[in-house]
PDB file of C-alpha atoms in Angstrom:
ATOM      1  CA  LYS A 254     -11.873  14.829  -4.573  1.00 83.00           C
ATOM      2  CA  ALA A 255     -14.266  12.444  -2.873  1.00 91.00           C
ATOM      3  CA  VAL A 256     -14.849   9.089  -4.544  1.00 93.00           C
ATOM      4  CA  VAL A 257     -17.902   6.848  -4.538  1.00 94.00           C
ATOM      5  CA  GLY A 258     -16.784   3.545  -3.086  1.00 90.00           C
ATOM      6  CA  THR A 259     -18.386   0.199  -2.376  1.00 92.00           C
ATOM      7  CA  HIS A 260     -17.496  -2.556   0.033  1.00 93.00           C
ATOM      8  CA  ARG A 261     -16.357  -4.972  -2.711  1.00 95.00           C
ATOM      9  CA  PRO A 262     -12.820  -3.616  -3.393  1.00 94.00           C
ATOM     10  CA  LEU A 263     -12.077  -3.352   0.323  1.00 94.00           C
ATOM     11  CA  ALA A 264     -13.346  -6.863   1.037  1.00 96.00           C
ATOM     12  CA  HIS A 265     -11.265  -8.226  -1.841  1.00 97.00           C
ATOM     13  CA  PHE A 266      -8.151  -6.467  -0.558  1.00 96.00           C
ATOM     14  CA  LEU A 267      -8.626  -7.652   3.028  1.00 97.00           C
ATOM     15  CA  GLU A 268      -9.123 -11.241   1.909  1.00 97.00           C
ATOM     16  CA  TRP A 269      -5.977 -11.069  -0.224  1.00 97.00           C
ATOM     17  CA  GLN A 270      -3.823  -9.344   2.411  1.00 97.00           C
ATOM     18  CA  SER A 271      -4.803 -11.631   5.270  1.00 97.00           C
ATOM     19  CA  GLY A 272      -4.020 -14.729   3.210  1.00 96.00           C
ATOM     20  CA  ARG A 273      -0.855 -13.438   1.532  1.00 97.00           C
ATOM     21  CA  PHE A 274       0.726 -12.337   4.798  1.00 97.00           C
ATOM     22  CA  ASP A 275      -0.671 -15.029   7.074  1.00 95.00           C
ATOM     23  CA  PHE A 276      -2.558 -12.848   9.532  1.00 96.00           C
ATOM     24  CA  GLY A 277      -4.130 -14.627  12.480  1.00 96.00           C
ATOM     25  CA  GLU A 278      -5.902 -14.107  15.766  1.00 97.00           C
ATOM     26  CA  SER A 279      -2.624 -13.639  17.628  1.00 97.00           C
ATOM     27  CA  ASP A 280      -1.656 -10.569  15.558  1.00 97.00           C
ATOM     28  CA  ARG A 281      -1.908  -7.069  16.992  1.00 98.00           C
ATOM     29  CA  PHE A 282      -2.459  -4.145  14.600  1.00 97.00           C
ATOM     30  CA  ALA A 283      -1.802  -0.477  15.274  1.00 95.00           C
ATOM     31  CA  LEU A 284      -4.369   2.128  14.235  1.00 92.00           C
ATOM     32  CA  SER A 285      -2.027   4.690  12.649  1.00 87.00           C
ATOM     33  CA  SER A 286      -4.209   6.488  10.080  1.00 85.00           C
ATOM     34  CA  GLY A 287      -6.257   9.612  10.654  1.00 80.00           C
ATOM     35  CA  ILE A 288     -10.033   9.210  10.573  1.00 80.00           C
ATOM     36  CA  GLY A 289     -10.384  11.403   7.474  1.00 79.00           C
ATOM     37  CA  HIS A 290      -8.021   9.356   5.299  1.00 79.00           C
ATOM     38  CA  ASP A 291      -9.062   6.226   3.399  1.00 81.00           C
ATOM     39  CA  PRO A 292      -6.220   3.998   4.762  1.00 84.00           C
ATOM     40  CA  LEU A 293      -8.249   4.100   7.993  1.00 89.00           C
ATOM     41  CA  LEU A 294     -10.384   1.340   6.453  1.00 91.00           C
ATOM     42  CA  ARG A 295      -7.297  -0.850   6.121  1.00 91.00           C
ATOM     43  CA  ASP A 296      -6.065  -0.084   9.633  1.00 92.00           C
ATOM     44  CA  LEU A 297      -9.447  -0.631  11.224  1.00 94.00           C
ATOM     45  CA  LEU A 298     -10.760  -3.662   9.358  1.00 95.00           C
ATOM     46  CA  ALA A 299      -7.622  -5.746   8.639  1.00 96.00           C
ATOM     47  CA  PRO A 300      -7.410  -7.062  12.222  1.00 97.00           C
ATOM     48  CA  LEU A 301     -11.175  -7.472  12.563  1.00 96.00           C
ATOM     49  CA  TRP A 302     -11.223  -9.505   9.330  1.00 97.00           C
ATOM     50  CA  VAL A 303      -9.210 -12.290  10.995  1.00 97.00           C
ATOM     51  CA  GLY A 304     -10.238 -11.831  14.635  1.00 98.00           C
ATOM     52  CA  ALA A 305      -6.951 -10.178  15.611  1.00 98.00           C
ATOM     53  CA  THR A 306      -6.501  -7.268  18.040  1.00 98.00           C
ATOM     54  CA  LEU A 307      -6.814  -3.606  17.072  1.00 97.00           C
ATOM     55  CA  CYS A 308      -4.612  -1.324  19.191  1.00 96.00           C
ATOM     56  CA  VAL A 309      -5.694   2.330  19.306  1.00 94.00           C
ATOM     57  CA  PRO A 310      -3.179   4.980  20.448  1.00 89.00           C
ATOM     58  CA  ALA A 311      -4.286   7.763  22.754  1.00 83.00           C
ATOM     59  CA  VAL A 312      -2.668  10.479  20.611  1.00 75.00           C
ATOM     60  CA  GLU A 313      -2.054  11.188  16.915  1.00 74.00           C
ATOM     61  CA  PRO A 314       0.875   8.860  16.021  1.00 68.00           C
ATOM     62  CA  ALA A 315       3.045  11.569  14.441  1.00 67.00           C
ATOM     63  CA  ALA A 316       2.432  14.035  17.292  1.00 77.00           C
ATOM     64  CA  ASP A 317       4.769  12.373  19.799  1.00 82.00           C
ATOM     65  CA  PRO A 318       7.181   9.860  18.189  1.00 82.00           C
ATOM     66  CA  VAL A 319       8.849   9.029  21.516  1.00 84.00           C
ATOM     67  CA  ALA A 320       5.528   8.072  23.069  1.00 86.00           C
ATOM     68  CA  LEU A 321       4.566   6.209  19.905  1.00 87.00           C
ATOM     69  CA  VAL A 322       7.653   3.966  20.071  1.00 89.00           C
ATOM     70  CA  ALA A 323       6.951   3.173  23.720  1.00 89.00           C
ATOM     71  CA  TRP A 324       3.301   2.491  22.906  1.00 91.00           C
ATOM     72  CA  LEU A 325       4.113   0.154  19.987  1.00 92.00           C
ATOM     73  CA  ALA A 326       6.466  -1.778  22.281  1.00 93.00           C
ATOM     74  CA  SER A 327       4.059  -1.973  25.216  1.00 93.00           C
ATOM     75  CA  GLU A 328       1.191  -3.096  22.995  1.00 95.00           C
ATOM     76  CA  ARG A 329       3.419  -5.754  21.346  1.00 96.00           C
ATOM     77  CA  VAL A 330       2.197  -4.601  17.917  1.00 96.00           C
ATOM     78  CA  THR A 331       2.911  -7.129  15.168  1.00 97.00           C
ATOM     79  CA  ALA A 332       1.554  -5.264  12.101  1.00 97.00           C
ATOM     80  CA  LEU A 333       1.776  -1.590  11.216  1.00 95.00           C
ATOM     81  CA  HIS A 334       0.642   0.446   8.197  1.00 93.00           C
ATOM     82  CA  ALA A 335       2.841   3.526   7.905  1.00 91.00           C
ATOM     83  CA  THR A 336       4.264   6.133   5.585  1.00 92.00           C
ATOM     84  CA  PRO A 337       8.064   6.219   5.228  1.00 95.00           C
ATOM     85  CA  SER A 338       7.941   9.643   6.909  1.00 93.00           C
ATOM     86  CA  LEU A 339       6.297   8.196  10.026  1.00 89.00           C
ATOM     87  CA  LEU A 340       8.888   5.412  10.113  1.00 91.00           C
ATOM     88  CA  ARG A 341      11.688   7.982  10.033  1.00 92.00           C
ATOM     89  CA  LEU A 342      10.129   9.825  12.979  1.00 88.00           C
ATOM     90  CA  VAL A 343       9.854   6.589  14.939  1.00 87.00           C
ATOM     91  CA  HIS A 344      13.429   5.578  14.132  1.00 89.00           C
ATOM     92  CA  SER A 345      14.835   8.950  15.163  1.00 87.00           C
ATOM     93  CA  SER A 346      13.052   8.672  18.514  1.00 83.00           C
ATOM     94  CA  ALA A 347      14.068   5.093  19.315  1.00 82.00           C
ATOM     95  CA  ARG A 348      17.120   3.755  21.051  1.00 77.00           C
ATOM     96  CA  GLY A 349      18.213   0.643  19.213  1.00 73.00           C
ATOM     97  CA  SER A 350      16.071  -2.427  18.648  1.00 74.00           C
ATOM     98  CA  MET A 351      12.884  -1.709  20.574  1.00 86.00           C
ATOM     99  CA  LEU A 352      10.130  -3.548  18.679  1.00 92.00           C
ATOM    100  CA  PRO A 353      10.906  -7.274  18.796  1.00 93.00           C
ATOM    101  CA  HIS A 354       7.262  -8.279  18.212  1.00 95.00           C
ATOM    102  CA  LEU A 355       6.792  -6.293  14.987  1.00 96.00           C
ATOM    103  CA  ARG A 356       6.701  -8.671  12.008  1.00 96.00           C
ATOM    104  CA  TRP A 357       5.106  -6.603   9.213  1.00 97.00           C
ATOM    105  CA  ILE A 358       5.323  -2.950   8.176  1.00 97.00           C
ATOM    106  CA  PHE A 359       3.179  -2.019   5.180  1.00 96.00           C
ATOM    107  CA  PHE A 360       4.361   1.225   3.593  1.00 96.00           C
ATOM    108  CA  GLY A 361       2.358   3.515   1.342  1.00 92.00           C
ATOM    109  CA  GLY A 362       1.706   7.110   0.380  1.00 89.00           C
ATOM    110  CA  GLU A 363       5.318   8.012  -0.495  1.00 92.00           C
ATOM    111  CA  PRO A 364       8.318   6.490  -2.277  1.00 93.00           C
ATOM    112  CA  LEU A 365       9.962   3.821  -0.116  1.00 96.00           C
ATOM    113  CA  ARG A 366      13.775   3.780  -0.079  1.00 95.00           C
ATOM    114  CA  ASP A 367      16.166   1.055   0.962  1.00 94.00           C
ATOM    115  CA  THR A 368      17.366   3.344   3.764  1.00 95.00           C
ATOM    116  CA  ASP A 369      13.825   3.246   5.203  1.00 95.00           C
ATOM    117  CA  VAL A 370      13.925  -0.547   5.163  1.00 95.00           C
ATOM    118  CA  ALA A 371      17.275  -0.450   6.968  1.00 94.00           C
ATOM    119  CA  ARG A 372      15.771   1.843   9.632  1.00 93.00           C
ATOM    120  CA  ALA A 373      12.814  -0.493  10.072  1.00 94.00           C
ATOM    121  CA  ARG A 374      15.095  -3.497  10.560  1.00 93.00           C
ATOM    122  CA  ALA A 375      17.175  -1.584  13.089  1.00 92.00           C
ATOM    123  CA  LEU A 376      13.985  -1.067  15.112  1.00 92.00           C
ATOM    124  CA  ALA A 377      12.608  -4.567  14.605  1.00 93.00           C
ATOM    125  CA  PRO A 378      15.164  -7.161  13.459  1.00 91.00           C
ATOM    126  CA  GLY A 379      12.506  -9.687  12.455  1.00 91.00           C
ATOM    127  CA  VAL A 380      10.308  -7.320  10.470  1.00 95.00           C
ATOM    128  CA  ALA A 381       9.359  -7.745   6.812  1.00 96.00           C
ATOM    129  CA  CYS A 382       8.762  -4.555   4.802  1.00 97.00           C
ATOM    130  CA  VAL A 383       6.131  -4.315   2.080  1.00 98.00           C
ATOM    131  CA  ASN A 384       5.796  -1.428  -0.370  1.00 98.00           C
ATOM    132  CA  PHE A 385       2.137  -0.839  -1.291  1.00 97.00           C
ATOM    133  CA  TYR A 386       0.957   1.078  -4.361  1.00 97.00           C
ATOM    134  CA  GLY A 387      -2.571   2.349  -4.717  1.00 94.00           C
ATOM    135  CA  ALA A 388      -4.853   5.349  -4.533  1.00 91.00           C
ATOM    136  CA  THR A 389      -8.165   6.383  -3.040  1.00 91.00           C
ATOM    137  CA  GLU A 390      -9.649   5.851  -6.500  1.00 94.00           C
ATOM    138  CA  THR A 391      -8.509   2.266  -6.804  1.00 93.00           C
ATOM    139  CA  PRO A 392      -9.020   1.941  -3.648  1.00 88.00           C
ATOM    140  CA  GLN A 393      -6.522   0.384  -1.178  1.00 89.00           C
ATOM    141  CA  ALA A 394      -3.316  -1.228  -2.444  1.00 94.00           C
ATOM    142  CA  MET A 395      -3.267  -2.496  -6.023  1.00 96.00           C
ATOM    143  CA  GLY A 396       0.452  -3.261  -6.290  1.00 97.00           C
ATOM    144  CA  TYR A 397       2.949  -4.596  -3.772  1.00 98.00           C
ATOM    145  CA  PHE A 398       6.622  -5.402  -3.394  1.00 98.00           C
ATOM    146  CA  VAL A 399       8.187  -7.295  -0.498  1.00 97.00           C
ATOM    147  CA  ALA A 400      11.666  -5.957   0.256  1.00 95.00           C
ATOM    148  CA  PRO A 401      14.195  -8.809   0.012  1.00 92.00           C
ATOM    149  CA  ASP A 402      16.068  -9.890   3.130  1.00 85.00           C
ATOM    150  CA  ASP A 403      19.407  -9.606   1.345  1.00 72.00           C
ATOM    151  CA  SER A 404      18.943  -6.002   0.224  1.00 59.00           C
ATOM    152  CA  GLY A 405      22.650  -5.241   0.727  1.00 65.00           C
ATOM    153  CA  GLU A 406      24.049  -1.873   1.700  1.00 76.00           C
ATOM    154  CA  ALA A 407      21.458   0.902   1.720  1.00 80.00           C
ATOM    155  CA  SER A 408      22.188   3.598  -0.850  1.00 85.00           C
ATOM    156  CA  GLY A 409      18.983   5.641  -0.818  1.00 87.00           C
ATOM    157  CA  ARG A 410      17.503   4.057  -3.944  1.00 91.00           C
ATOM    158  CA  SER A 411      13.729   3.792  -4.291  1.00 93.00           C
ATOM    159  CA  LEU A 412      12.154   0.351  -4.155  1.00 96.00           C
ATOM    160  CA  PRO A 413       9.751  -0.750  -6.908  1.00 97.00           C
ATOM    161  CA  VAL A 414       5.999  -0.939  -6.418  1.00 96.00           C
ATOM    162  CA  GLY A 415       6.125  -4.498  -7.676  1.00 97.00           C
ATOM    163  CA  ARG A 416       3.225  -6.367  -9.229  1.00 97.00           C
ATOM    164  CA  GLY A 417      -0.549  -6.376  -8.998  1.00 97.00           C
ATOM    165  CA  ILE A 418      -2.329  -8.094  -6.145  1.00 98.00           C
ATOM    166  CA  ASP A 419      -4.752 -10.899  -7.004  1.00 97.00           C
ATOM    167  CA  GLY A 420      -7.304  -9.731  -9.562  1.00 97.00           C
ATOM    168  CA  VAL A 421      -5.256  -6.698 -10.597  1.00 97.00           C
ATOM    169  CA  GLN A 422      -3.154  -6.037 -13.696  1.00 97.00           C
ATOM    170  CA  LEU A 423      -0.795  -3.071 -13.664  1.00 97.00           C
ATOM    171  CA  LEU A 424      -0.215  -1.663 -17.154  1.00 97.00           C
ATOM    172  CA  VAL A 425       2.290   0.877 -18.417  1.00 98.00           C
ATOM    173  CA  VAL A 426       0.970   2.805 -21.440  1.00 97.00           C
ATOM    174  CA  ASN A 427       3.356   4.912 -23.533  1.00 97.00           C
ATOM    175  CA  ALA A 428       2.743   8.289 -25.175  1.00 94.00           C
ATOM    176  CA  VAL A 429       1.153   6.777 -28.290  1.00 96.00           C
ATOM    177  CA  GLY A 430      -1.264   4.613 -26.302  1.00 95.00           C
ATOM    178  CA  SER A 431       0.552   1.296 -26.682  1.00 96.00           C
ATOM    179  CA  LEU A 432       1.793  -1.017 -23.949  1.00 97.00           C
ATOM    180  CA  ALA A 433       5.283   0.118 -23.003  1.00 97.00           C
ATOM    181  CA  GLY A 434       8.249  -2.184 -23.372  1.00 96.00           C
ATOM    182  CA  VAL A 435      10.712  -3.031 -20.610  1.00 97.00           C
ATOM    183  CA  GLY A 436      12.420   0.153 -19.450  1.00 97.00           C
ATOM    184  CA  GLU A 437      10.105   2.425 -21.462  1.00 98.00           C
ATOM    185  CA  LEU A 438       8.492   5.258 -19.510  1.00 97.00           C
ATOM    186  CA  GLY A 439       4.715   5.505 -19.536  1.00 98.00           C
ATOM    187  CA  GLU A 440       1.588   6.119 -17.479  1.00 98.00           C
ATOM    188  CA  ILE A 441       0.633   3.493 -14.913  1.00 98.00           C
ATOM    189  CA  VAL A 442      -2.896   2.231 -15.574  1.00 98.00           C
ATOM    190  CA  VAL A 443      -4.690  -0.057 -13.128  1.00 98.00           C
ATOM    191  CA  ARG A 444      -6.917  -2.708 -14.664  1.00 97.00           C
ATOM    192  CA  THR A 445      -9.233  -4.469 -12.208  1.00 97.00           C
ATOM    193  CA  PRO A 446     -12.916  -4.990 -11.396  1.00 95.00           C
ATOM    194  CA  TYR A 447     -12.114  -3.676  -7.894  1.00 96.00           C
ATOM    195  CA  LEU A 448     -12.243   0.078  -8.571  1.00 97.00           C
ATOM    196  CA  SER A 449     -14.314   2.809  -6.994  1.00 95.00           C
ATOM    197  CA  GLN A 450     -17.300   3.949  -9.020  1.00 95.00           C
ATOM    198  CA  GLY A 451     -15.728   7.330  -9.762  1.00 96.00           C
ATOM    199  CA  TYR A 452     -15.607  10.842  -8.362  1.00 97.00           C
ATOM    200  CA  ALA A 453     -18.574  12.112  -6.385  1.00 97.00           C
ATOM    201  CA  ASN A 454     -20.557  14.751  -8.303  1.00 96.00           C
ATOM    202  CA  ASP A 455     -17.894  15.070 -11.018  1.00 97.00           C
ATOM    203  CA  GLU A 456     -18.845  13.104 -14.117  1.00 96.00           C
ATOM    204  CA  GLN A 457     -16.318  14.867 -16.334  1.00 96.00           C
ATOM    205  CA  LEU A 458     -13.336  13.942 -14.151  1.00 96.00           C
ATOM    206  CA  THR A 459     -14.694  10.419 -13.794  1.00 97.00           C
ATOM    207  CA  ARG A 460     -14.765  10.049 -17.597  1.00 95.00           C
ATOM    208  CA  GLU A 461     -11.202  11.381 -17.846  1.00 95.00           C
ATOM    209  CA  ARG A 462      -9.686   8.993 -15.315  1.00 97.00           C
ATOM    210  CA  PHE A 463     -11.932   5.906 -15.413  1.00 97.00           C
ATOM    211  CA  ASP A 464     -12.378   4.227 -18.756  1.00 93.00           C
ATOM    212  CA  ALA A 465     -13.090   1.014 -20.588  1.00 94.00           C
ATOM    213  CA  ASN A 466     -10.005  -1.070 -21.281  1.00 94.00           C
ATOM    214  CA  PRO A 467      -8.502   0.752 -24.301  1.00 91.00           C
ATOM    215  CA  PHE A 468      -7.115  -2.514 -25.677  1.00 93.00           C
ATOM    216  CA  ASN A 469     -10.457  -4.275 -26.053  1.00 93.00           C
ATOM    217  CA  GLY A 470     -13.082  -1.528 -25.652  1.00 87.00           C
ATOM    218  CA  ASP A 471     -15.115  -3.618 -23.180  1.00 92.00           C
ATOM    219  CA  ALA A 472     -17.065  -1.199 -20.960  1.00 89.00           C
ATOM    220  CA  ALA A 473     -17.238  -3.860 -18.245  1.00 91.00           C
ATOM    221  CA  ASP A 474     -13.433  -4.165 -18.244  1.00 95.00           C
ATOM    222  CA  ARG A 475     -12.595  -0.941 -16.409  1.00 95.00           C
ATOM    223  CA  VAL A 476      -9.237   0.758 -15.931  1.00 97.00           C
ATOM    224  CA  TYR A 477      -8.075   3.720 -13.878  1.00 97.00           C
ATOM    225  CA  ARG A 478      -5.517   6.126 -15.320  1.00 97.00           C
ATOM    226  CA  THR A 479      -3.324   7.061 -12.351  1.00 96.00           C
ATOM    227  CA  GLY A 480      -1.320   9.904 -13.908  1.00 96.00           C
ATOM    228  CA  ASP A 481       1.799   8.342 -12.349  1.00 96.00           C
ATOM    229  CA  LEU A 482       4.798   7.549 -14.520  1.00 97.00           C
ATOM    230  CA  GLY A 483       6.441   4.156 -14.327  1.00 97.00           C
ATOM    231  CA  ARG A 484       8.412   1.525 -16.216  1.00 97.00           C
ATOM    232  CA  TRP A 485       8.921  -2.200 -16.069  1.00 97.00           C
ATOM    233  CA  ARG A 486      12.266  -3.479 -14.850  1.00 96.00           C
ATOM    234  CA  PRO A 487      13.862  -6.484 -16.571  1.00 96.00           C
ATOM    235  CA  ASP A 488      12.974  -8.614 -13.523  1.00 94.00           C
ATOM    236  CA  GLY A 489       9.238  -7.953 -14.040  1.00 94.00           C
ATOM    237  CA  GLU A 490       8.840  -5.473 -11.190  1.00 97.00           C
ATOM    238  CA  LEU A 491       7.238  -2.068 -11.751  1.00 98.00           C
ATOM    239  CA  GLU A 492       8.987   1.098 -10.612  1.00 96.00           C
TER     240      GLU A 492
END
């Protein structure tokens, strides 16, 4: 399902990410996404946004995890976008703490568990782990959660997707169309001006998933219905 995108949501995300996580010219980013997948835009443009270095591997990252670990170390990569699955491959191929320069891993695409965070810190003791939530339709990350340093003993529990980035409100709407209360299960709805324009050549699906804000009816106040289920935790984080 191709979407019609514009530069505005991507530019907004890059500006937010670079400021929130203090990227600079000394950072070194790994290109870890395939060229047919929309996270490529994040991999490719995040370093260029701040004048940092983009490091491009010679092979598909998941094809040879042993070589990938050696490459990340030799390139002194400081920032990596990865799926939890890729992290597990890297961890299984490493021998102890091998990535002392890595300071940020941004996860997305799959549920992130505290055991994944523990694996990341075994590889790179100084790394901070961020759980991103978003979709091609949004596009890029719309929610984020920074794993706490004192996460305790890993038990395999999933980490929350957190809160909206700047300019984004994450809503949870229950079965009767009302805002869900704390702990109540509902559909996650993304409210932001930074959405794609809809699905290419599919007006019906666009109408089903993209809508005016149902709580005020303003056509200019757009939301995207993700189809994902979630609930608010008492601490204000979304899971």
